[in-house]
């Protein structure tokens, strides 16, 4: 509608003037202005096409015509709150429930993953009568106050005094870089036992556990795939303590993992959370989300006597859009596509791992894939600057990818679900070229440094080894972008 | 799209099965199924038209074609997050800012009034370095955890132990029923002095005030219009204590008060809040909202180093819709209409007050009007059951109105802004008939009771006076609805 109202420079100036400076932009020194998008592609104001490998919100593809049509038609007809009866609400709840284990049968519709996770905490605290929450290291669960409290990804920036005393942090079940790794005989039990210990310690201090909350696969935390059996054991410990298990599917749900519709199902059929929260992909960009829980939890919440009213949550337009998204996933077999293309992408990346020492680990399920870059495979030194260089170089080639995790060294794939094998080939081919360049540069600098020690010391620089080189290409030019332009976050 | 997929009974059954029981429905014993809406009218599955006097979300009229078109066109083109540059975002921020005092120049776009108020608290706490919040008696600011803490409308149901120790509650500046009334020589100062006292007491206990938060006109709290000068004095006390002033315009903003675009402006030009939060009407039903603050507050928030990212907030579709709403308000002079029709409605209601003793107070600005029903004008005994009866009888006549306030005895008008003088006449005419009926019934019952004391006592009933009659019509039939079917809430 207002496709190009301002010149790019003016847009940037107006943004600086009117938008909160805490709201970051991708590639801040040279941001991208996107004016339209379709499928897995975005287009800038010059018509240049970008391949989108990061937008897990545009789940069934940017501007999918079926979703747009469903939204537009319902907007014309009715958009009101859920204090009136409407078929879209109940039909959508019924459809969503059908994707979940029977036990998870009661829905609350809200507007964002943050609202969903906040409500999950309220439900858990009301049901259990307890207060304490166990969360994972590097976890991100949303931006409202109660969720900053349980998001080490955010609150690690705060002082100890600012951190919430009712929140306990368990190690991330990361078998690549975490406390218990692939060589451990039983990492699932080892990580779950840590949760058990946290519960014991909390009890000794008089605390009572309301819930354990985790993304079914950690996303901002570095694309972490917990070992099978971990959730079952955690749930057992937590339930024994009177708490419940909240599976956050905001980033990873709706078929992304390929083999299953929900990522928690990767743990096996014997695992059913007490609450599942949904978000991002649920409306293909439309602001909506959902909390699903058991009858018992829902009834306990009601006994407080406090009505739950959400002005926009579950309105007929949101539900029409949600239904259309489910229809498209099914009609276009996007879950199957995620499985097939995800496997192909992973196999291509595995070949790159054989070729490039910088690639330390490839992990993923379906179209949720992480590539962890390291400078040394034994020491697993995070190759943070190299990961940022990859992201930046890909952007120059019109491919959008992000790097995340506590060291920002994990390349993070979570593209629209219509991503193709050709798209996978293209991005891997480009990564190959970039990694080859970075490796060549590192070897070149190492040779220069090792051969000319006198010159280095004569300029008062400390002698560098290849491991120390943090900014492999054009140090001056890149200084800004290492700090401000990284693509990360949910 | 799915206009009538299920029979009404089936919709009700599915709702009971799949939707959280804390999510209440209007008239639960005989709920309304709405399938379409236009302007100030809603239509049920049988095509029956209802006049909507309560929906302040459908601000420019249900399904306004300009808003629908703007949303649909942008949905087709692009809907992505604000990490890319987009003109809609900056254009909309610029347009919103132009409606506000210059000092309020920095926007954060979020998805709901709750997200907006939560962010306002985060901004206030970061800027001031303080924690304590002063809120008003009967206030409602949203449904996320941090806002239940500052919403006595909600938390009065909790035990003292469950209430947040950092929250202080000041008297509602209600000059009809509050501590200082219209006969007080200076209620503004009297109420503001109470805030000053709260600050002193908090300081003595080591607390530090981060913010005072209030709706510019209290809505769920009973359509309360604070006396002019109250906000100025409160702001002075709070700022002296290092805190800031948050004006919650979620229910009352966007021209509803008629004379001004924002309700806080009713206090005079010498009053400017530090933060303004917006919601409900901003997108005519589309889930969106906004926080606007000063450069100083925004910069302090940034210095925490914590990025603020909101997945859906400020997306191109939401901004296109927000722009269209502003355009329609202007093009159709809806603010002027609110002033004119609001004044006319108030004058019609004033005439009813002369006629019906049940009407204790008429108060309002523009199309935000409250009618407080009392059983005795001197004792101002709340006529709760009578107010519920009015709401129920109006529903039977296909008019939607609500009753709210701490005693649920305030009839609450907040219709779409295209409400006409004819609509005002219709609803007041119906209220007249209903109040006449109620008065007649009360007099009739009183006569029966006073004339036949022996019969009353012979059935073991206590003698009733007219004041005691809580359920004036058809006691058995209505028992359910007094408790479960009341229309209240934001």
mmCIF file of N, CA and C in Angstrom, chain A residues 1-2 4-6 11 15 18 20-26 32-34 36-37 55 63 68 75 77-80 82-83 85-88 105-107 112 115 118 122 143-145 154 157 280 285 287 301-302 305-312 488 490, chain B residues 1-2 4-6 11 15 18 20-26 32-34 36-37 55 63 68 75 77-80 82-83 85-88 106-107 112 115 118 122 143-145 154 157 280 285 287 301-302 305-312 488 490:
data_model
loop_
_atom_site.group_PDB
_atom_site.id
_atom_site.type_symbol
_atom_site.label_atom_id
_atom_site.label_comp_id
_atom_site.label_asym_id
_atom_site.label_seq_id
_atom_site.Cartn_x
_atom_site.Cartn_y
_atom_site.Cartn_z
ATOM 1 N N UNK A 1 0.828 -1.203 0.000
ATOM 2 C CA UNK A 1 0.000 0.000 0.000
ATOM 3 C C UNK A 1 0.869 1.263 0.000
ATOM 4 N N UNK A 2 1.820 1.316 0.963
ATOM 5 C CA UNK A 2 2.765 2.428 1.006
ATOM 6 C C UNK A 2 4.145 1.880 0.630
ATOM 7 N N UNK A 4 6.738 2.295 -1.231
ATOM 8 C CA UNK A 4 7.954 3.102 -1.135
ATOM 9 C C UNK A 4 7.553 4.555 -1.006
ATOM 10 N N UNK A 5 7.195 4.908 0.177
ATOM 11 C CA UNK A 5 6.769 6.268 0.425
ATOM 12 C C UNK A 5 7.964 7.193 0.606
ATOM 13 N N UNK A 6 8.983 6.649 1.246
ATOM 14 C CA UNK A 6 10.185 7.438 1.516
ATOM 15 C C UNK A 6 11.398 6.810 0.836
ATOM 16 N N UNK A 11 13.690 6.836 5.473
ATOM 17 C CA UNK A 11 13.106 5.804 6.335
ATOM 18 C C UNK A 11 14.014 5.574 7.549
ATOM 19 N N UNK A 15 13.074 6.360 11.381
ATOM 20 C CA UNK A 15 13.133 5.268 12.359
ATOM 21 C C UNK A 15 13.968 5.697 13.568
ATOM 22 N N UNK A 18 11.728 8.189 15.615
ATOM 23 C CA UNK A 18 10.443 7.829 16.239
ATOM 24 C C UNK A 18 10.381 6.455 16.902
ATOM 25 N N UNK A 20 11.798 3.351 19.318
ATOM 26 C CA UNK A 20 12.659 3.089 20.474
ATOM 27 C C UNK A 20 14.009 2.517 20.051
ATOM 28 N N UNK A 21 15.093 3.099 20.547
ATOM 29 C CA UNK A 21 16.426 2.648 20.108
ATOM 30 C C UNK A 21 16.773 1.234 20.577
ATOM 31 N N UNK A 22 15.983 0.668 21.489
ATOM 32 C CA UNK A 22 16.228 -0.726 21.903
ATOM 33 C C UNK A 22 15.700 -1.712 20.863
ATOM 34 N N UNK A 23 14.933 -1.204 19.896
ATOM 35 C CA UNK A 23 14.390 -2.071 18.842
ATOM 36 C C UNK A 23 15.428 -2.146 17.728
ATOM 37 N N UNK A 24 16.168 -3.228 17.708
ATOM 38 C CA UNK A 24 17.298 -3.339 16.791
ATOM 39 C C UNK A 24 16.844 -3.729 15.388
ATOM 40 N N UNK A 25 17.731 -3.421 14.449
ATOM 41 C CA UNK A 25 17.458 -3.735 13.051
ATOM 42 C C UNK A 25 18.564 -4.650 12.542
ATOM 43 N N UNK A 26 18.237 -5.505 11.589
ATOM 44 C CA UNK A 26 19.273 -6.352 11.001
ATOM 45 C C UNK A 26 20.273 -5.466 10.246
ATOM 46 N N UNK A 32 18.329 -3.512 5.518
ATOM 47 C CA UNK A 32 17.596 -3.903 4.313
ATOM 48 C C UNK A 32 16.172 -3.354 4.405
ATOM 49 N N UNK A 33 15.734 -2.786 3.297
ATOM 50 C CA UNK A 33 14.344 -2.318 3.239
ATOM 51 C C UNK A 33 13.567 -3.323 2.402
ATOM 52 N N UNK A 34 12.654 -4.019 3.036
ATOM 53 C CA UNK A 34 11.872 -5.037 2.323
ATOM 54 C C UNK A 34 10.501 -4.442 2.022
ATOM 55 N N UNK A 36 8.195 -6.245 -0.349
ATOM 56 C CA UNK A 36 7.218 -7.311 -0.584
ATOM 57 C C UNK A 36 7.879 -8.670 -0.384
ATOM 58 N N UNK A 37 7.059 -9.701 -0.281
ATOM 59 C CA UNK A 37 7.594 -11.044 -0.061
ATOM 60 C C UNK A 37 6.599 -12.066 -0.583
ATOM 61 N N UNK A 55 13.038 -16.915 8.629
ATOM 62 C CA UNK A 55 11.741 -16.479 9.133
ATOM 63 C C UNK A 55 10.788 -17.643 9.411
ATOM 64 N N UNK A 63 3.066 -14.284 2.693
ATOM 65 C CA UNK A 63 1.862 -13.844 1.974
ATOM 66 C C UNK A 63 1.166 -14.990 1.231
ATOM 67 N N UNK A 68 -4.021 -15.171 3.243
ATOM 68 C CA UNK A 68 -4.432 -13.783 3.011
ATOM 69 C C UNK A 68 -5.939 -13.719 2.741
ATOM 70 N N UNK A 75 -12.196 -10.498 7.893
ATOM 71 C CA UNK A 75 -12.147 -9.082 8.304
ATOM 72 C C UNK A 75 -13.365 -8.319 7.783
ATOM 73 N N UNK A 77 -16.273 -9.544 7.340
ATOM 74 C CA UNK A 77 -17.503 -10.089 7.900
ATOM 75 C C UNK A 77 -17.671 -9.750 9.381
ATOM 76 N N UNK A 78 -16.660 -10.037 10.157
ATOM 77 C CA UNK A 78 -16.749 -9.848 11.611
ATOM 78 C C UNK A 78 -15.386 -10.006 12.258
ATOM 79 N N UNK A 79 -15.061 -9.096 13.156
ATOM 80 C CA UNK A 79 -13.875 -9.232 13.994
ATOM 81 C C UNK A 79 -14.234 -8.713 15.369
ATOM 82 N N UNK A 80 -14.552 -9.618 16.277
ATOM 83 C CA UNK A 80 -14.915 -9.159 17.625
ATOM 84 C C UNK A 80 -14.362 -10.102 18.678
ATOM 85 N N UNK A 82 -14.147 -12.725 22.086
ATOM 86 C CA UNK A 82 -14.678 -14.081 22.283
ATOM 87 C C UNK A 82 -15.751 -14.148 23.373
ATOM 88 N N UNK A 83 -16.332 -13.009 23.733
ATOM 89 C CA UNK A 83 -17.461 -13.056 24.661
ATOM 90 C C UNK A 83 -18.780 -13.347 23.934
ATOM 91 N N UNK A 85 -20.454 -16.042 20.999
ATOM 92 C CA UNK A 85 -20.198 -17.339 20.369
ATOM 93 C C UNK A 85 -19.747 -17.112 18.932
ATOM 94 N N UNK A 86 -18.772 -17.887 18.477
ATOM 95 C CA UNK A 86 -18.409 -17.871 17.061
ATOM 96 C C UNK A 86 -17.837 -19.231 16.670
ATOM 97 N N UNK A 87 -18.234 -19.692 15.493
ATOM 98 C CA UNK A 87 -17.801 -21.027 15.070
ATOM 99 C C UNK A 87 -16.300 -21.117 14.816
ATOM 100 N N UNK A 88 -15.693 -20.029 14.325
ATOM 101 C CA UNK A 88 -14.254 -20.110 14.040
ATOM 102 C C UNK A 88 -13.465 -20.496 15.287
ATOM 103 N N UNK A 105 -6.370 -30.732 26.045
ATOM 104 C CA UNK A 105 -7.632 -30.490 25.361
ATOM 105 C C UNK A 105 -8.263 -29.129 25.564
ATOM 106 N N UNK A 106 -7.658 -28.269 26.393
ATOM 107 C CA UNK A 106 -8.302 -26.985 26.678
ATOM 108 C C UNK A 106 -7.433 -25.828 26.178
ATOM 109 N N UNK A 107 -8.041 -24.947 25.377
ATOM 110 C CA UNK A 107 -7.288 -23.862 24.727
ATOM 111 C C UNK A 107 -7.600 -22.493 25.324
ATOM 112 N N UNK A 112 0.359 -13.380 21.421
ATOM 113 C CA UNK A 112 1.789 -13.508 21.138
ATOM 114 C C UNK A 112 2.367 -14.630 21.983
ATOM 115 N N UNK A 115 2.566 -13.518 25.555
ATOM 116 C CA UNK A 115 1.315 -13.643 26.303
ATOM 117 C C UNK A 115 1.038 -15.112 26.639
ATOM 118 N N UNK A 118 3.432 -16.240 29.482
ATOM 119 C CA UNK A 118 3.018 -15.614 30.749
ATOM 120 C C UNK A 118 1.785 -16.318 31.306
ATOM 121 N N UNK A 122 1.029 -18.393 34.857
ATOM 122 C CA UNK A 122 -0.125 -18.146 35.738
ATOM 123 C C UNK A 122 -0.897 -19.440 35.982
ATOM 124 N N UNK A 143 9.186 -11.376 26.087
ATOM 125 C CA UNK A 143 9.658 -10.043 26.455
ATOM 126 C C UNK A 143 8.892 -9.380 27.589
ATOM 127 N N UNK A 144 7.818 -9.997 28.099
ATOM 128 C CA UNK A 144 7.136 -9.341 29.219
ATOM 129 C C UNK A 144 7.888 -9.651 30.522
ATOM 130 N N UNK A 145 7.636 -8.822 31.540
ATOM 131 C CA UNK A 145 8.427 -8.857 32.782
ATOM 132 C C UNK A 145 8.605 -10.270 33.331
ATOM 133 N N UNK A 154 18.172 -13.291 28.243
ATOM 134 C CA UNK A 154 17.968 -11.860 28.476
ATOM 135 C C UNK A 154 18.547 -11.441 29.826
ATOM 136 N N UNK A 157 22.185 -10.309 31.483
ATOM 137 C CA UNK A 157 22.712 -8.935 31.444
ATOM 138 C C UNK A 157 22.414 -8.178 32.731
ATOM 139 N N UNK A 280 4.689 -17.736 17.134
ATOM 140 C CA UNK A 280 5.180 -17.304 15.817
ATOM 141 C C UNK A 280 4.473 -17.867 14.574
ATOM 142 N N UNK A 285 2.263 -14.824 10.613
ATOM 143 C CA UNK A 285 2.597 -13.401 10.742
ATOM 144 C C UNK A 285 1.504 -12.605 11.435
ATOM 145 N N UNK A 287 -0.776 -11.532 14.376
ATOM 146 C CA UNK A 287 -0.502 -11.611 15.810
ATOM 147 C C UNK A 287 -1.512 -12.504 16.538
ATOM 148 N N UNK A 301 -7.510 -23.267 37.411
ATOM 149 C CA UNK A 301 -7.369 -21.844 37.098
ATOM 150 C C UNK A 301 -8.711 -21.135 37.293
ATOM 151 N N UNK A 302 -9.765 -21.834 36.927
ATOM 152 C CA UNK A 302 -11.095 -21.244 37.065
ATOM 153 C C UNK A 302 -11.485 -21.057 38.530
ATOM 154 N N UNK A 305 -11.606 -17.944 40.555
ATOM 155 C CA UNK A 305 -12.729 -17.019 40.402
ATOM 156 C C UNK A 305 -12.387 -15.848 39.496
ATOM 157 N N UNK A 306 -11.142 -15.792 39.049
ATOM 158 C CA UNK A 306 -10.739 -14.663 38.210
ATOM 159 C C UNK A 306 -11.008 -14.987 36.745
ATOM 160 N N UNK A 307 -11.821 -14.163 36.121
ATOM 161 C CA UNK A 307 -12.081 -14.338 34.689
ATOM 162 C C UNK A 307 -10.779 -14.150 33.907
ATOM 163 N N UNK A 308 -10.635 -14.884 32.802
ATOM 164 C CA UNK A 308 -9.533 -14.571 31.900
ATOM 165 C C UNK A 308 -10.130 -13.975 30.631
ATOM 166 N N UNK A 309 -9.820 -12.711 30.403
ATOM 167 C CA UNK A 309 -10.312 -12.077 29.179
ATOM 168 C C UNK A 309 -9.147 -11.475 28.414
ATOM 169 N N UNK A 310 -9.101 -11.791 27.144
ATOM 170 C CA UNK A 310 -8.064 -11.261 26.269
ATOM 171 C C UNK A 310 -8.794 -10.590 25.104
ATOM 172 N N UNK A 311 -8.676 -9.270 25.027
ATOM 173 C CA UNK A 311 -9.457 -8.475 24.068
ATOM 174 C C UNK A 311 -9.440 -9.039 22.647
ATOM 175 N N UNK A 312 -8.222 -9.306 22.144
ATOM 176 C CA UNK A 312 -8.121 -9.736 20.743
ATOM 177 C C UNK A 312 -8.040 -11.266 20.600
ATOM 178 N N UNK A 488 20.448 -11.996 15.220
ATOM 179 C CA UNK A 488 20.196 -13.008 16.230
ATOM 180 C C UNK A 488 18.820 -12.752 16.817
ATOM 181 N N UNK A 490 14.980 -14.222 18.535
ATOM 182 C CA UNK A 490 13.909 -15.122 18.135
ATOM 183 C C UNK A 490 13.333 -14.784 16.762
ATOM 184 N N UNK B 1 -16.672 -16.444 6.454
ATOM 185 C CA UNK B 1 -16.088 -17.614 5.816
ATOM 186 C C UNK B 1 -16.731 -18.895 6.364
ATOM 187 N N UNK B 2 -16.706 -18.991 7.741
ATOM 188 C CA UNK B 2 -17.366 -20.137 8.366
ATOM 189 C C UNK B 2 -18.584 -19.610 9.108
ATOM 190 N N UNK B 4 -21.759 -19.996 9.555
ATOM 191 C CA UNK B 4 -22.582 -20.840 10.423
ATOM 192 C C UNK B 4 -22.249 -22.280 10.133
ATOM 193 N N UNK B 5 -21.189 -22.710 10.693
ATOM 194 C CA UNK B 5 -20.749 -24.076 10.464
ATOM 195 C C UNK B 5 -21.504 -25.046 11.377
ATOM 196 N N UNK B 6 -21.766 -24.575 12.597
ATOM 197 C CA UNK B 6 -22.453 -25.420 13.574
ATOM 198 C C UNK B 6 -23.777 -24.786 13.996
ATOM 199 N N UNK B 11 -22.129 -25.212 18.892
ATOM 200 C CA UNK B 11 -21.076 -24.227 19.169
ATOM 201 C C UNK B 11 -20.870 -24.110 20.680
ATOM 202 N N UNK B 15 -17.544 -25.138 22.666
ATOM 203 C CA UNK B 15 -16.868 -24.123 23.473
ATOM 204 C C UNK B 15 -16.609 -24.657 24.880
ATOM 205 N N UNK B 18 -13.669 -27.218 24.582
ATOM 206 C CA UNK B 18 -12.308 -26.870 24.145
ATOM 207 C C UNK B 18 -11.749 -25.547 24.666
ATOM 208 N N UNK B 20 -10.966 -22.664 27.592
ATOM 209 C CA UNK B 20 -10.752 -22.523 29.030
ATOM 210 C C UNK B 20 -11.986 -21.950 29.718
ATOM 211 N N UNK B 21 -12.437 -22.602 30.800
ATOM 212 C CA UNK B 21 -13.675 -22.161 31.462
ATOM 213 C C UNK B 21 -13.548 -20.791 32.148
ATOM 214 N N UNK B 22 -12.328 -20.266 32.278
ATOM 215 C CA UNK B 22 -12.168 -18.921 32.829
ATOM 216 C C UNK B 22 -12.489 -17.844 31.803
ATOM 217 N N UNK B 23 -12.641 -18.270 30.536
ATOM 218 C CA UNK B 23 -12.971 -17.309 29.475
ATOM 219 C C UNK B 23 -14.487 -17.180 29.423
ATOM 220 N N UNK B 24 -14.996 -16.132 29.995
ATOM 221 C CA UNK B 24 -16.445 -15.980 30.143
ATOM 222 C C UNK B 24 -17.096 -15.483 28.855
ATOM 223 N N UNK B 25 -18.381 -15.754 28.800
ATOM 224 C CA UNK B 25 -19.152 -15.343 27.636
ATOM 225 C C UNK B 25 -20.281 -14.427 28.122
ATOM 226 N N UNK B 26 -20.689 -13.492 27.306
ATOM 227 C CA UNK B 26 -21.821 -12.639 27.674
ATOM 228 C C UNK B 26 -23.092 -13.497 27.779
ATOM 229 N N UNK B 32 -25.071 -15.045 22.920
ATOM 230 C CA UNK B 32 -25.394 -14.558 21.578
ATOM 231 C C UNK B 32 -24.345 -15.066 20.598
ATOM 232 N N UNK B 33 -24.811 -15.529 19.474
ATOM 233 C CA UNK B 33 -23.885 -15.953 18.414
ATOM 234 C C UNK B 33 -23.887 -14.864 17.356
ATOM 235 N N UNK B 34 -22.791 -14.203 17.224
ATOM 236 C CA UNK B 34 -22.700 -13.120 16.241
ATOM 237 C C UNK B 34 -21.961 -13.648 15.018
ATOM 238 N N UNK B 36 -21.924 -11.599 11.841
ATOM 239 C CA UNK B 36 -21.370 -10.479 11.069
ATOM 240 C C UNK B 36 -21.667 -9.164 11.767
ATOM 241 N N UNK B 37 -20.981 -8.113 11.340
ATOM 242 C CA UNK B 37 -21.161 -6.809 11.975
ATOM 243 C C UNK B 37 -20.787 -5.718 10.982
ATOM 244 N N UNK B 55 -18.742 -1.764 22.373
ATOM 245 C CA UNK B 55 -17.481 -2.193 21.782
ATOM 246 C C UNK B 55 -16.581 -1.030 21.393
ATOM 247 N N UNK B 63 -15.900 -3.651 10.978
ATOM 248 C CA UNK B 63 -15.577 -4.002 9.583
ATOM 249 C C UNK B 63 -15.578 -2.785 8.660
ATOM 250 N N UNK B 68 -10.459 -2.596 6.436
ATOM 251 C CA UNK B 68 -10.370 -3.949 5.877
ATOM 252 C C UNK B 68 -9.486 -3.938 4.625
ATOM 253 N N UNK B 75 -1.533 -7.336 3.637
ATOM 254 C CA UNK B 75 -1.313 -8.777 3.857
ATOM 255 C C UNK B 75 -0.839 -9.463 2.583
ATOM 256 N N UNK B 77 0.942 -8.129 0.298
ATOM 257 C CA UNK B 77 2.230 -7.591 -0.142
ATOM 258 C C UNK B 77 3.380 -8.032 0.762
ATOM 259 N N UNK B 78 3.222 -7.835 2.064
ATOM 260 C CA UNK B 78 4.307 -8.129 3.017
ATOM 261 C C UNK B 78 3.792 -8.047 4.438
ATOM 262 N N UNK B 79 4.169 -9.039 5.241
ATOM 263 C CA UNK B 79 3.917 -8.996 6.671
ATOM 264 C C UNK B 79 5.118 -9.602 7.359
ATOM 265 N N UNK B 80 6.016 -8.752 7.846
ATOM 266 C CA UNK B 80 7.209 -9.299 8.503
ATOM 267 C C UNK B 80 7.576 -8.453 9.700
ATOM 268 N N UNK B 82 9.898 -6.074 12.449
ATOM 269 C CA UNK B 82 10.452 -4.720 12.322
ATOM 270 C C UNK B 82 11.984 -4.696 12.346
ATOM 271 N N UNK B 83 12.610 -5.847 12.105
ATOM 272 C CA UNK B 83 14.080 -5.845 11.982
ATOM 273 C C UNK B 83 14.509 -5.458 10.568
ATOM 274 N N UNK B 85 13.717 -2.514 7.483
ATOM 275 C CA UNK B 85 13.128 -1.183 7.316
ATOM 276 C C UNK B 85 11.786 -1.311 6.603
ATOM 277 N N UNK B 86 10.804 -0.544 7.039
ATOM 278 C CA UNK B 86 9.554 -0.468 6.279
ATOM 279 C C UNK B 86 8.915 0.898 6.503
ATOM 280 N N UNK B 87 8.370 1.458 5.438
ATOM 281 C CA UNK B 87 7.799 2.807 5.529
ATOM 282 C C UNK B 87 6.561 2.877 6.407
ATOM 283 N N UNK B 88 5.749 1.804 6.416
ATOM 284 C CA UNK B 88 4.524 1.857 7.232
ATOM 285 C C UNK B 88 4.850 2.130 8.698
ATOM 286 N N UNK B 106 8.765 8.922 21.194
ATOM 287 C CA UNK B 106 9.390 7.636 20.851
ATOM 288 C C UNK B 106 8.389 6.496 21.028
ATOM 289 N N UNK B 107 8.229 5.706 19.971
ATOM 290 C CA UNK B 107 7.201 4.642 19.963
ATOM 291 C C UNK B 107 7.807 3.242 20.071
ATOM 292 N N UNK B 112 -0.877 -5.799 22.245
ATOM 293 C CA UNK B 112 -2.085 -5.700 23.065
ATOM 294 C C UNK B 112 -1.861 -4.655 24.146
ATOM 295 N N UNK B 115 0.473 -6.029 26.736
ATOM 296 C CA UNK B 115 1.897 -5.919 26.396
ATOM 297 C C UNK B 115 2.378 -4.478 26.544
ATOM 298 N N UNK B 118 2.714 -3.624 30.312
ATOM 299 C CA UNK B 118 3.875 -4.322 30.871
ATOM 300 C C UNK B 118 5.167 -3.621 30.448
ATOM 301 N N UNK B 122 8.262 -1.780 32.577
ATOM 302 C CA UNK B 122 9.694 -2.063 32.371
ATOM 303 C C UNK B 122 10.451 -0.768 32.089
ATOM 304 N N UNK B 143 -3.910 -8.403 31.614
ATOM 305 C CA UNK B 143 -4.011 -9.777 32.108
ATOM 306 C C UNK B 143 -2.701 -10.492 32.322
ATOM 307 N N UNK B 144 -1.563 -9.875 31.970
ATOM 308 C CA UNK B 144 -0.309 -10.599 32.234
ATOM 309 C C UNK B 144 0.079 -10.409 33.704
ATOM 310 N N UNK B 145 0.958 -11.296 34.184
ATOM 311 C CA UNK B 145 1.277 -11.368 35.624
ATOM 312 C C UNK B 145 1.576 -10.007 36.241
ATOM 313 N N UNK B 154 -8.708 -6.891 39.612
ATOM 314 C CA UNK B 154 -8.442 -8.335 39.536
ATOM 315 C C UNK B 154 -7.913 -8.860 40.872
ATOM 316 N N UNK B 157 -9.354 -10.228 44.511
ATOM 317 C CA UNK B 157 -9.799 -11.609 44.761
ATOM 318 C C UNK B 157 -8.704 -12.450 45.408
ATOM 319 N N UNK B 280 -6.813 -1.282 22.562
ATOM 320 C CA UNK B 280 -8.114 -1.634 21.959
ATOM 321 C C UNK B 280 -8.473 -0.968 20.629
ATOM 322 N N UNK B 285 -9.768 -3.649 16.043
ATOM 323 C CA UNK B 285 -9.950 -5.085 16.264
ATOM 324 C C UNK B 285 -8.723 -5.900 15.923
ATOM 325 N N UNK B 287 -5.074 -7.113 16.327
ATOM 326 C CA UNK B 287 -4.255 -7.136 17.545
ATOM 327 C C UNK B 287 -3.001 -6.276 17.412
ATOM 328 N N UNK B 301 16.263 3.136 28.746
ATOM 329 C CA UNK B 301 15.904 1.729 28.513
ATOM 330 C C UNK B 301 16.973 1.055 27.653
ATOM 331 N N UNK B 302 17.491 1.826 26.704
ATOM 332 C CA UNK B 302 18.515 1.268 25.822
ATOM 333 C C UNK B 302 19.820 0.986 26.564
ATOM 334 N N UNK B 305 21.235 -2.261 27.684
ATOM 335 C CA UNK B 305 21.902 -3.144 26.723
ATOM 336 C C UNK B 305 20.990 -4.258 26.232
ATOM 337 N N UNK B 306 19.775 -4.318 26.785
ATOM 338 C CA UNK B 306 18.865 -5.396 26.395
ATOM 339 C C UNK B 306 18.033 -4.965 25.201
ATOM 340 N N UNK B 307 18.153 -5.727 24.118
ATOM 341 C CA UNK B 307 17.342 -5.441 22.941
ATOM 342 C C UNK B 307 15.869 -5.609 23.290
ATOM 343 N N UNK B 308 14.999 -4.807 22.664
ATOM 344 C CA UNK B 308 13.571 -5.072 22.778
ATOM 345 C C UNK B 308 13.081 -5.558 21.425
ATOM 346 N N UNK B 309 12.665 -6.816 21.402
ATOM 347 C CA UNK B 309 12.133 -7.343 20.139
ATOM 348 C C UNK B 309 10.751 -7.922 20.374
ATOM 349 N N UNK B 310 9.831 -7.532 19.528
ATOM 350 C CA UNK B 310 8.472 -8.020 19.597
ATOM 351 C C UNK B 310 8.142 -8.586 18.213
ATOM 352 N N UNK B 311 7.964 -9.896 18.144
ATOM 353 C CA UNK B 311 7.833 -10.601 16.852
ATOM 354 C C UNK B 311 6.829 -9.940 15.902
ATOM 355 N N UNK B 312 5.622 -9.670 16.411
ATOM 356 C CA UNK B 312 4.572 -9.135 15.535
ATOM 357 C C UNK B 312 4.462 -7.604 15.606
ATOM 358 N N UNK B 488 -19.491 -7.343 31.879
ATOM 359 C CA UNK B 488 -18.580 -6.399 32.498
ATOM 360 C C UNK B 488 -17.202 -6.648 31.925
ATOM 361 N N UNK B 490 -13.207 -5.183 30.535
ATOM 362 C CA UNK B 490 -12.706 -4.217 29.562
ATOM 363 C C UNK B 490 -13.266 -4.422 28.159
#
